[in-house]
mmCIF file of C-alpha atoms in Angstrom:
data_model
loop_
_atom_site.group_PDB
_atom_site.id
_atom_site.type_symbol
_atom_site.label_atom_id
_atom_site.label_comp_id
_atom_site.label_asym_id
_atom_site.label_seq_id
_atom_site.Cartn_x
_atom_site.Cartn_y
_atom_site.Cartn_z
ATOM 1 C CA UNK A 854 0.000 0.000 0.000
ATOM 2 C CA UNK A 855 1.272 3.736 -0.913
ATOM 3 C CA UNK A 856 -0.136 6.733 -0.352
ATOM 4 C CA UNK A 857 1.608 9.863 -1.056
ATOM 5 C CA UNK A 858 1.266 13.996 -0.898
ATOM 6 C CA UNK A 859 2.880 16.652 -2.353
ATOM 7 C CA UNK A 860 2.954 20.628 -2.374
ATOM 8 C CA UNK A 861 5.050 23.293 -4.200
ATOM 9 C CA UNK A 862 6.777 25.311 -1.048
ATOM 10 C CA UNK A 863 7.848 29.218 -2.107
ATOM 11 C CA UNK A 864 11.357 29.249 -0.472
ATOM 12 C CA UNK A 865 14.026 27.572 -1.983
ATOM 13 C CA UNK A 866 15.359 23.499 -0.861
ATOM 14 C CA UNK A 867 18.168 24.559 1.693
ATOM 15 C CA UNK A 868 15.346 26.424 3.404
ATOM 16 C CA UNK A 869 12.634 23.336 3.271
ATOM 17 C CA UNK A 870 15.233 21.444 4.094
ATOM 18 C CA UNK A 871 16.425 22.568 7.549
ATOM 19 C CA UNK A 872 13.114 22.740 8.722
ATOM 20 C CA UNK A 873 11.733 19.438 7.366
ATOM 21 C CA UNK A 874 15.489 17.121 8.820
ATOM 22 C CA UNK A 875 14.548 19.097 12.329
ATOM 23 C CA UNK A 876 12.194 16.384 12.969
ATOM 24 C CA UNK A 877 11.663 17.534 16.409
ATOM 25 C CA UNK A 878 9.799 20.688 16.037
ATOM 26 C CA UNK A 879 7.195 19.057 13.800
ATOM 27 C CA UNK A 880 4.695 18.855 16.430
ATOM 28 C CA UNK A 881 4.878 22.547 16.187
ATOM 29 C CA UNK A 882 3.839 23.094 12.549
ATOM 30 C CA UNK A 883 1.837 19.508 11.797
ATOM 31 C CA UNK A 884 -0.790 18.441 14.274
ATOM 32 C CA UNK A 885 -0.227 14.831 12.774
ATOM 33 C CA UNK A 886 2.538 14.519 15.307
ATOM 34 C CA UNK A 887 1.960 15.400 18.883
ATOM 35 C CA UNK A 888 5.407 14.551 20.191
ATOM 36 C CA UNK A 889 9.260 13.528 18.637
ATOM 37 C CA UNK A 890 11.653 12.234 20.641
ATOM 38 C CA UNK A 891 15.662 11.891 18.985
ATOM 39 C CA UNK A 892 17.444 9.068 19.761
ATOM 40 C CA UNK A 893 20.434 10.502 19.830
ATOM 41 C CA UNK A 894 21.518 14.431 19.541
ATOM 42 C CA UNK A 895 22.954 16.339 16.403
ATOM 43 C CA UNK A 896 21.810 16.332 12.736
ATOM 44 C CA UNK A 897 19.703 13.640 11.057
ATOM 45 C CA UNK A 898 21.771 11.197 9.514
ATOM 46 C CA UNK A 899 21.574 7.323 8.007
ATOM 47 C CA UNK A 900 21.074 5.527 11.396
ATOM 48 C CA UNK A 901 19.486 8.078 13.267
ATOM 49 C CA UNK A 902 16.335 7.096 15.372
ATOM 50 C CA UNK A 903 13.361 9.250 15.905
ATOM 51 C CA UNK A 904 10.085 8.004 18.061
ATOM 52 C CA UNK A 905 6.799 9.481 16.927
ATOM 53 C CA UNK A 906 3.570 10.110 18.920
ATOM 54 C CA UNK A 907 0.678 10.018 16.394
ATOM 55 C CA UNK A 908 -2.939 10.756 16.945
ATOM 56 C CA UNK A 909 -5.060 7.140 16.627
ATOM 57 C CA UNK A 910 -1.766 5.660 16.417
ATOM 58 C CA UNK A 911 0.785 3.618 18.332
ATOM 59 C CA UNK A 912 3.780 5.550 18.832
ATOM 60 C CA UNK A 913 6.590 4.188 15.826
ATOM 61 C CA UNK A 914 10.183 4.247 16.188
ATOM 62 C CA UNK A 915 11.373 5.471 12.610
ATOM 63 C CA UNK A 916 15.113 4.760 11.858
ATOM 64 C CA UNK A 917 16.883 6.595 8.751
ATOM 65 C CA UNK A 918 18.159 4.489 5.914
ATOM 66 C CA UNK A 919 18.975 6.588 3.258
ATOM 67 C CA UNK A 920 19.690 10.290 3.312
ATOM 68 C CA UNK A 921 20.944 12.953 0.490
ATOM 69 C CA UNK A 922 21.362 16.160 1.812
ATOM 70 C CA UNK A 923 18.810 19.102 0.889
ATOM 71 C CA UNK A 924 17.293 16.114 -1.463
ATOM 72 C CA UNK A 925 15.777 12.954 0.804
ATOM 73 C CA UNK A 926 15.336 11.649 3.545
ATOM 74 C CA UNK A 927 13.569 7.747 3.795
ATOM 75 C CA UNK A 928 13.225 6.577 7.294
ATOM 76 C CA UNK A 929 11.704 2.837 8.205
ATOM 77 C CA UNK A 930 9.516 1.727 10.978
ATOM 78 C CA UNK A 931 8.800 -1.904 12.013
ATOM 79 C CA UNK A 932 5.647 -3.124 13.688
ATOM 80 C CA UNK A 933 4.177 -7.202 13.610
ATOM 81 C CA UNK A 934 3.037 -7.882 10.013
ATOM 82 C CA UNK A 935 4.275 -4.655 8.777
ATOM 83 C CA UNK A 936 7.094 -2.559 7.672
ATOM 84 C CA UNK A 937 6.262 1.045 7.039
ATOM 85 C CA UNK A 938 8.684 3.640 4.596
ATOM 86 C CA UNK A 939 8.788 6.957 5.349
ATOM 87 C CA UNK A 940 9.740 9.010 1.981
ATOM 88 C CA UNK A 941 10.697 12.809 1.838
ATOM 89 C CA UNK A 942 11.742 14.396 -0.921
ATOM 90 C CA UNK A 943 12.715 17.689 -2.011
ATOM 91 C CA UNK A 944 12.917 19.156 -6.197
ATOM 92 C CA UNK A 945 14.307 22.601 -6.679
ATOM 93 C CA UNK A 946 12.306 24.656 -8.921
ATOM 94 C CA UNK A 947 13.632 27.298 -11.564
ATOM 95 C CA UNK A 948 11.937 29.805 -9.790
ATOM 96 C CA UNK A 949 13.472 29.191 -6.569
ATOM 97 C CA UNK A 950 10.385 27.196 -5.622
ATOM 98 C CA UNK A 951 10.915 23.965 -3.903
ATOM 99 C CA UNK A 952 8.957 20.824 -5.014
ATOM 100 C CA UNK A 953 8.433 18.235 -1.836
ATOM 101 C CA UNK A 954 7.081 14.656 -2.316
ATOM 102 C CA UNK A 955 5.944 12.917 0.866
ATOM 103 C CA UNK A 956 4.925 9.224 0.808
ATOM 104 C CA UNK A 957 4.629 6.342 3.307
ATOM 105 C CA UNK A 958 4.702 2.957 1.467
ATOM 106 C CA UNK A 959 3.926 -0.391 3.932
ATOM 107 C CA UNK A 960 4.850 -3.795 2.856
ATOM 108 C CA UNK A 961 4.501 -7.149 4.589
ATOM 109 C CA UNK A 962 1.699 -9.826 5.708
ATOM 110 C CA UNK A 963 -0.412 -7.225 7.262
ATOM 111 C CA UNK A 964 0.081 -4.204 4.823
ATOM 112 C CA UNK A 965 -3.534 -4.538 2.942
ATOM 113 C CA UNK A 966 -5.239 -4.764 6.335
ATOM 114 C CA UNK A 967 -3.674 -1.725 7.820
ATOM 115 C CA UNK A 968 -4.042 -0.027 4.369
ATOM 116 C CA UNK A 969 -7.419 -0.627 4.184
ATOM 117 C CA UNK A 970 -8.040 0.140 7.915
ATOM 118 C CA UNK A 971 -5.809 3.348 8.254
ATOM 119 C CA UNK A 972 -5.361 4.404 4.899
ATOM 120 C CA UNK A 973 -7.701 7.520 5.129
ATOM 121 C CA UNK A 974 -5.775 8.646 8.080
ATOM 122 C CA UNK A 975 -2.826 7.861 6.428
ATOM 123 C CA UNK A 976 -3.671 10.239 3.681
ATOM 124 C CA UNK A 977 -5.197 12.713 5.813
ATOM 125 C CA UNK A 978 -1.720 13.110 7.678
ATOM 126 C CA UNK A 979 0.285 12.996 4.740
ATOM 127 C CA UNK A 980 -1.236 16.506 3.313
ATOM 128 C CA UNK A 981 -1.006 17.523 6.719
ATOM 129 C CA UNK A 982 2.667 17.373 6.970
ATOM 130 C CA UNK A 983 2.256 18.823 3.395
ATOM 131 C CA UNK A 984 0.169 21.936 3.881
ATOM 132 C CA UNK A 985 2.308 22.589 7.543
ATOM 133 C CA UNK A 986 5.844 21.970 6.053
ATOM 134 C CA UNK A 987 4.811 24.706 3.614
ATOM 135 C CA UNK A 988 3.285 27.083 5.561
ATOM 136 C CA UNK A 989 5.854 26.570 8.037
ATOM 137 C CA UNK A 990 8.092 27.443 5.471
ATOM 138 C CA UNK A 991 6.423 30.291 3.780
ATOM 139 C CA UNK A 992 6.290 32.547 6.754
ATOM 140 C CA UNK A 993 9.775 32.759 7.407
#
């Protein structure tokens, strides 16, 4: 199952970027996260840890696999039945714009089920993130 989101953002990637890889203020611009908590300190990297607090969801610990700087980030999260992808991804624009691409992709046993049973709220969280990262972004 994939569902995905995306939004143009009028400030430019490095911008988009340092807000969206400082995963713990997003409770303060997307109320699809209540709280973050880091694993470890300093900047997000391949291997960092990050455990999310989720309205009508268990809390996921999200580990980052890949990461390209002011490009992606793809974190994964592990629960019985079902392994859930985090993807975040950033296009500069001509204009200065910045193109991001937000998907979560789950795979595994019990991936249809959830699909099928979250997959609204899935979507419904996705443009939140969306529609937050952008006006987080847009007012300075």
């Amino acid at each position: 199952m994939r569902f995905e989101a995306d939004t143009e953002i009028a400030a430019d990637a490095k911008q988009v970027w340092a807000v969206l890889v400082d995963v713990g203020s997003w409770p303060e611009w997307t109320d699809s996260v209540t709280q973050v908590e880091r694993g470890e300190p300093g900047p997000l990297a391949v291997g960092a840890t990050a455990r999310l607090t989720q309205p009508k969801l268990r809390p996921a610990l999200w580990r980052v696999t890949e990461l390209t700087e002011r490009r992606e980030f793809v974190w994964v999260s592990g629960a019985p039945g079902v392994r859930t992808t985090g993807e975040h991804r950033l296009l500069s624009l001509p204009d200065g714009r910045t193109r991001v691409e937000l998907a979560i992709d789950q795979s595994g046993p019990l991936a249809g089920l959830i699909g099928r049973l979250y997959g609204g709220l899935l979507r419904r969280y996705l443009r939140m993130e969306a529609d937050g990262l952008r006006r987080r972004c847009e007012r300075g």
